[in-house]
PDB file of C-alpha atoms in Angstrom:
ATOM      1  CA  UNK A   1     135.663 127.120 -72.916  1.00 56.00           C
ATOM      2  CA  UNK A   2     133.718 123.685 -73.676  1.00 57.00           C
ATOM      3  CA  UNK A   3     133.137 121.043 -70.880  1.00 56.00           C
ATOM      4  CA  UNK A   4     132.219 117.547 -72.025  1.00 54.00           C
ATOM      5  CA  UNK A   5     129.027 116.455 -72.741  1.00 53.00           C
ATOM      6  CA  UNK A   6     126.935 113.458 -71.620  1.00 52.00           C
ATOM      7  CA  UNK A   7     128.532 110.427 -72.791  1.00 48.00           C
ATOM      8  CA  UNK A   8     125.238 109.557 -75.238  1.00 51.00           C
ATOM      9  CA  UNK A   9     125.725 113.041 -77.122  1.00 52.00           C
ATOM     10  CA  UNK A  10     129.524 112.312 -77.782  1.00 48.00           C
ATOM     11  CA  UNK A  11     128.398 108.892 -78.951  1.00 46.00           C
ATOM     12  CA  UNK A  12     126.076 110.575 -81.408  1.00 54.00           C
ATOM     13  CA  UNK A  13     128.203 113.428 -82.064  1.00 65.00           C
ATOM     14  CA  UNK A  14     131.006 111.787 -84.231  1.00 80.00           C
ATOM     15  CA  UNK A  15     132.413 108.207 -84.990  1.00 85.00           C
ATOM     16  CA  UNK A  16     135.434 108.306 -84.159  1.00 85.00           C
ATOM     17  CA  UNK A  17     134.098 107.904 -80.155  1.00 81.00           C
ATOM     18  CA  UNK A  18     131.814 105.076 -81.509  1.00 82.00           C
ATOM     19  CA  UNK A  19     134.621 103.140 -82.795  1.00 89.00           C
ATOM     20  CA  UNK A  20     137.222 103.631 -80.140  1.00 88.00           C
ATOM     21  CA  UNK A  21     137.733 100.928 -78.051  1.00 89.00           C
ATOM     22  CA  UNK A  22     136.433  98.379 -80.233  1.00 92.00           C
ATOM     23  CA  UNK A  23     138.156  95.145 -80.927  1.00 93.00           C
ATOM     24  CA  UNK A  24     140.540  94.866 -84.118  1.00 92.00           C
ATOM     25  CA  UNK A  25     137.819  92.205 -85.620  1.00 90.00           C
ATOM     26  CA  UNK A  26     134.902  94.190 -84.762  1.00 92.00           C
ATOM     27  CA  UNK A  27     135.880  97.407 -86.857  1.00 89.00           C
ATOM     28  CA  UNK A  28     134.549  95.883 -90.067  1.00 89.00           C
ATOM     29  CA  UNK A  29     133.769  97.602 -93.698  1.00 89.00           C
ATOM     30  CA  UNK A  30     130.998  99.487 -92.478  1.00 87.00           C
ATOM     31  CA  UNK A  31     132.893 101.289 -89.162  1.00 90.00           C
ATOM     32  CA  UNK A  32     136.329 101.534 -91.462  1.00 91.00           C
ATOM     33  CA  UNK A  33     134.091 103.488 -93.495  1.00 92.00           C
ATOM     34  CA  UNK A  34     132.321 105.859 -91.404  1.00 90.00           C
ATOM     35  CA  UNK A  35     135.696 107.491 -90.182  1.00 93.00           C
ATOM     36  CA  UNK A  36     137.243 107.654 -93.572  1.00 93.00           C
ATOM     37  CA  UNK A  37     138.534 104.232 -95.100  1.00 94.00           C
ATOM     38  CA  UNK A  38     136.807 103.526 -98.130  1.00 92.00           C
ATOM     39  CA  UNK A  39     135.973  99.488 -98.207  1.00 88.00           C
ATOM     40  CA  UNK A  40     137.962  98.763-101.031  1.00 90.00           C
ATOM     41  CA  UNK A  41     140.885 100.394 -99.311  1.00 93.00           C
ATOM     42  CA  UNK A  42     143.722  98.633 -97.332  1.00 94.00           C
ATOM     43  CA  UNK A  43     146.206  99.431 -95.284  1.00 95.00           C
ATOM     44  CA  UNK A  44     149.552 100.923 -97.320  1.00 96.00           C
ATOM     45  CA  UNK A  45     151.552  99.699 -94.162  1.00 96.00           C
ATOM     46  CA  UNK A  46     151.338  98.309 -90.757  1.00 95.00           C
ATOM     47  CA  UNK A  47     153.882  98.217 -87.589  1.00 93.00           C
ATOM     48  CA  UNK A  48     153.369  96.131 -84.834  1.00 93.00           C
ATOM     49  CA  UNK A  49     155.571  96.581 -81.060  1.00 89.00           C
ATOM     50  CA  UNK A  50     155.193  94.742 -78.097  1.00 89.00           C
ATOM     51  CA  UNK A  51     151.164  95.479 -77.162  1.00 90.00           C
ATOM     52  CA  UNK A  52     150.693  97.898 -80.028  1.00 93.00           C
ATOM     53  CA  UNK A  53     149.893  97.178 -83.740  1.00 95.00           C
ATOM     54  CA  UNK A  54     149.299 100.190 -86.409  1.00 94.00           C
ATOM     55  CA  UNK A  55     147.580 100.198 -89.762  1.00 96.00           C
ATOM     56  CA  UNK A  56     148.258 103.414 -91.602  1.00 97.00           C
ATOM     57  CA  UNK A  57     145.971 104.542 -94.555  1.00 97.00           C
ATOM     58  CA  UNK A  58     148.785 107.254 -95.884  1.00 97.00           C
ATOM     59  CA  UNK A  59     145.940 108.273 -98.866  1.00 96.00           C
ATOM     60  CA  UNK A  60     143.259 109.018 -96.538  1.00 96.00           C
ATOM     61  CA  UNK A  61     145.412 111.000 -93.938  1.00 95.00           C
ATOM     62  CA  UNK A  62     144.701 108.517 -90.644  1.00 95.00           C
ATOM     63  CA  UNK A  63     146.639 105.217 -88.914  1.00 94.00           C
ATOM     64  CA  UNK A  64     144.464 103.512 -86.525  1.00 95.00           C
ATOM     65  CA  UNK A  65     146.910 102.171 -83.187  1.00 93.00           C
ATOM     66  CA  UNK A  66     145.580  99.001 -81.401  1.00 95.00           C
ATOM     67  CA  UNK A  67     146.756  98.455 -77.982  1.00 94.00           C
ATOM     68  CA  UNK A  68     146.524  94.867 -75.895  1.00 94.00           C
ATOM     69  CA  UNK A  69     144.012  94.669 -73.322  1.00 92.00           C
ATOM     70  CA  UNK A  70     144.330  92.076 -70.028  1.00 92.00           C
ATOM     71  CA  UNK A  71     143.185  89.504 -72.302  1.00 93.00           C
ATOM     72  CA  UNK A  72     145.734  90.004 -75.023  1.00 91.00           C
ATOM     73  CA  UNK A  73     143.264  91.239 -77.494  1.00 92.00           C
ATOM     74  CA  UNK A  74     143.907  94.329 -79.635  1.00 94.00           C
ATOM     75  CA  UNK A  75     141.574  97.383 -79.129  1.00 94.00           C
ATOM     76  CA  UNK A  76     141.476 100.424 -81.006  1.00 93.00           C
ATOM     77  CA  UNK A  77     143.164 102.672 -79.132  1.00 91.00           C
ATOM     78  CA  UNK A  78     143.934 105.857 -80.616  1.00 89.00           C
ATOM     79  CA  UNK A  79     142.942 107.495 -84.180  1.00 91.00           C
ATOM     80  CA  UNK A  80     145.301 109.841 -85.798  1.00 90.00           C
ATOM     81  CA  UNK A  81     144.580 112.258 -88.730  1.00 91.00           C
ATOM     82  CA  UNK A  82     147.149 113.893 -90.892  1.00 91.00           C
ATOM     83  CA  UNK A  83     147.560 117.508 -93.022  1.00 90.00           C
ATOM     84  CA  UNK A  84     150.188 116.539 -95.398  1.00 90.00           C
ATOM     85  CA  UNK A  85     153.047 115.089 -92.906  1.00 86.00           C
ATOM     86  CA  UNK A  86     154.658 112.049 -92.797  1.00 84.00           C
ATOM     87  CA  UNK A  87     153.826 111.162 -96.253  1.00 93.00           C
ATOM     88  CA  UNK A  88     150.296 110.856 -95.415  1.00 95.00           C
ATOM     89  CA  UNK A  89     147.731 112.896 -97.320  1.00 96.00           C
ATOM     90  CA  UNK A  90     145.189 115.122 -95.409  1.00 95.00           C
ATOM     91  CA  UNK A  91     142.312 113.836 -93.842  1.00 95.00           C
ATOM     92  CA  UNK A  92     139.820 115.259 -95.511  1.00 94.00           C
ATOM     93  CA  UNK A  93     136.692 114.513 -93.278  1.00 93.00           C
ATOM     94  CA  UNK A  94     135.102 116.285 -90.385  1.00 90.00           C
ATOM     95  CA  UNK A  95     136.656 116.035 -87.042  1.00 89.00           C
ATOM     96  CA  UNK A  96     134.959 116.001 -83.706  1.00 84.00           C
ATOM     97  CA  UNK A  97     134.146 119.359 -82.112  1.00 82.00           C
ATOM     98  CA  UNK A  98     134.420 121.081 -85.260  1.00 83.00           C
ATOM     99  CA  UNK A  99     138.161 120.875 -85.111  1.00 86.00           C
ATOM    100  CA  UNK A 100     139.926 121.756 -88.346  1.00 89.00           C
ATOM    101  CA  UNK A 101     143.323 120.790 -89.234  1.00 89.00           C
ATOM    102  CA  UNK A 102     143.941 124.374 -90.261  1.00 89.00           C
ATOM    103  CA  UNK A 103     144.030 125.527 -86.724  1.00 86.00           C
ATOM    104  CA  UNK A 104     147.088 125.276 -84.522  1.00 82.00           C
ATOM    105  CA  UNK A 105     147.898 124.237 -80.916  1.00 80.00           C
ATOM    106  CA  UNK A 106     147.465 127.604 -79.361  1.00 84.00           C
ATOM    107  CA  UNK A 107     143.677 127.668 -80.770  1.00 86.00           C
ATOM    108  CA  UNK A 108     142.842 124.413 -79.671  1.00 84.00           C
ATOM    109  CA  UNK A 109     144.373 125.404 -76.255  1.00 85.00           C
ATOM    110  CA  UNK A 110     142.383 128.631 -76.366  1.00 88.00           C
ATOM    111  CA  UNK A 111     139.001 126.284 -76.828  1.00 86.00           C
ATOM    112  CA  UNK A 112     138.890 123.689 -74.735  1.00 84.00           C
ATOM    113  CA  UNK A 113     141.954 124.326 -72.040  1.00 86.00           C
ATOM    114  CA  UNK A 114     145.374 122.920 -71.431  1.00 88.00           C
ATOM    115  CA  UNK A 115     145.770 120.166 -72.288  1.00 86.00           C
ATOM    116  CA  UNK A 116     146.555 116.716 -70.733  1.00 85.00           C
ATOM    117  CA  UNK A 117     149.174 115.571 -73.099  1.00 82.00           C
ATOM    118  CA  UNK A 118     151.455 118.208 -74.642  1.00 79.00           C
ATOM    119  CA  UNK A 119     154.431 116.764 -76.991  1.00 76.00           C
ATOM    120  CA  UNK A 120     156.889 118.998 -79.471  1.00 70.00           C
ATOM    121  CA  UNK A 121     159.524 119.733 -80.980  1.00 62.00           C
ATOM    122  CA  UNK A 122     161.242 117.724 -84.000  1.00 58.00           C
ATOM    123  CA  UNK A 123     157.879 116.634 -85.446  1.00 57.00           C
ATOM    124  CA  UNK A 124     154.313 118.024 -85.751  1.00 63.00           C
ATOM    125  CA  UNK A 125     152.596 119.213 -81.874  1.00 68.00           C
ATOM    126  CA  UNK A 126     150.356 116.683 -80.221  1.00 75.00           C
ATOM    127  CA  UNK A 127     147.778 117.530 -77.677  1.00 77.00           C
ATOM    128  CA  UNK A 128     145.442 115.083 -76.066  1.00 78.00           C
ATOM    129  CA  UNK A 129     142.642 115.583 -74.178  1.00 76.00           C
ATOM    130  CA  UNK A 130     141.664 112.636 -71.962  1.00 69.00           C
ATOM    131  CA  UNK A 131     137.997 113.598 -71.469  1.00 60.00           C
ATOM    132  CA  UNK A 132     137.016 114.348 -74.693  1.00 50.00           C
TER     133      UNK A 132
END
């Protein structure tokens, strides 16, 4: 089973840690593009809730969810990639870990451990892992 690594190797390890986290007006052309949003691209649709705002990129297979911080400003929050499901497209880049959309909850499981979030049912399994 893998344990986390030092903070600086995740950094370095995959984008999508770089650019969690960040401010809504800090994840500019250049971040957008380094996890899979060409520049040219925008958002097909966005939702916003009370403390949450989404901007879904259904062609490229990922939304992006900001949540409010103590200050009221919107942070990126939470990245999520598709495989053909909810009328997005698949994601087609690498994911951390060497994760691959082909596998399936019980081989993620069988990697890294239970999990700390497990959802199901009606719609696709989610799994989280809070220290990765």
């Amino acid at each position: 089973m893998k344990t986390c690594p030092p903070r600086e190797e995740i950094i370095r390890s995959h984008p999508f840690y770089f650019v969690l986290g960040l401010k809504m007006s800090q994840l500019n052309e250049k971040l957008r593009e380094a996890i899979g949003i060409p520049t040219s691209v925008n958002p097909t649709d966005t939702r916003s809730f009370e403390g949450c705002h989404y901007r879904n990129y259904r062609l490229n297979g990922i939304s992006l969810s900001f949540e409010a911080d103590r200050k009221g400003e919107f942070r990126l929050s939470l990245i999520t990639v598709y495989n053909h499901c909810k009328g997005f497209s698949r994601y087609e880049r690498p994911l951390p870990y060497n994760v691959t959309l082909d596998q399936v909850g019980p081989d993620i499981v069988a990697e890294f451990g239970e999990p700390d979030v497990k959802k199901g049912g009606r719609f696709p399994i989610i799994i989280a892992y809070q220290q990765y």
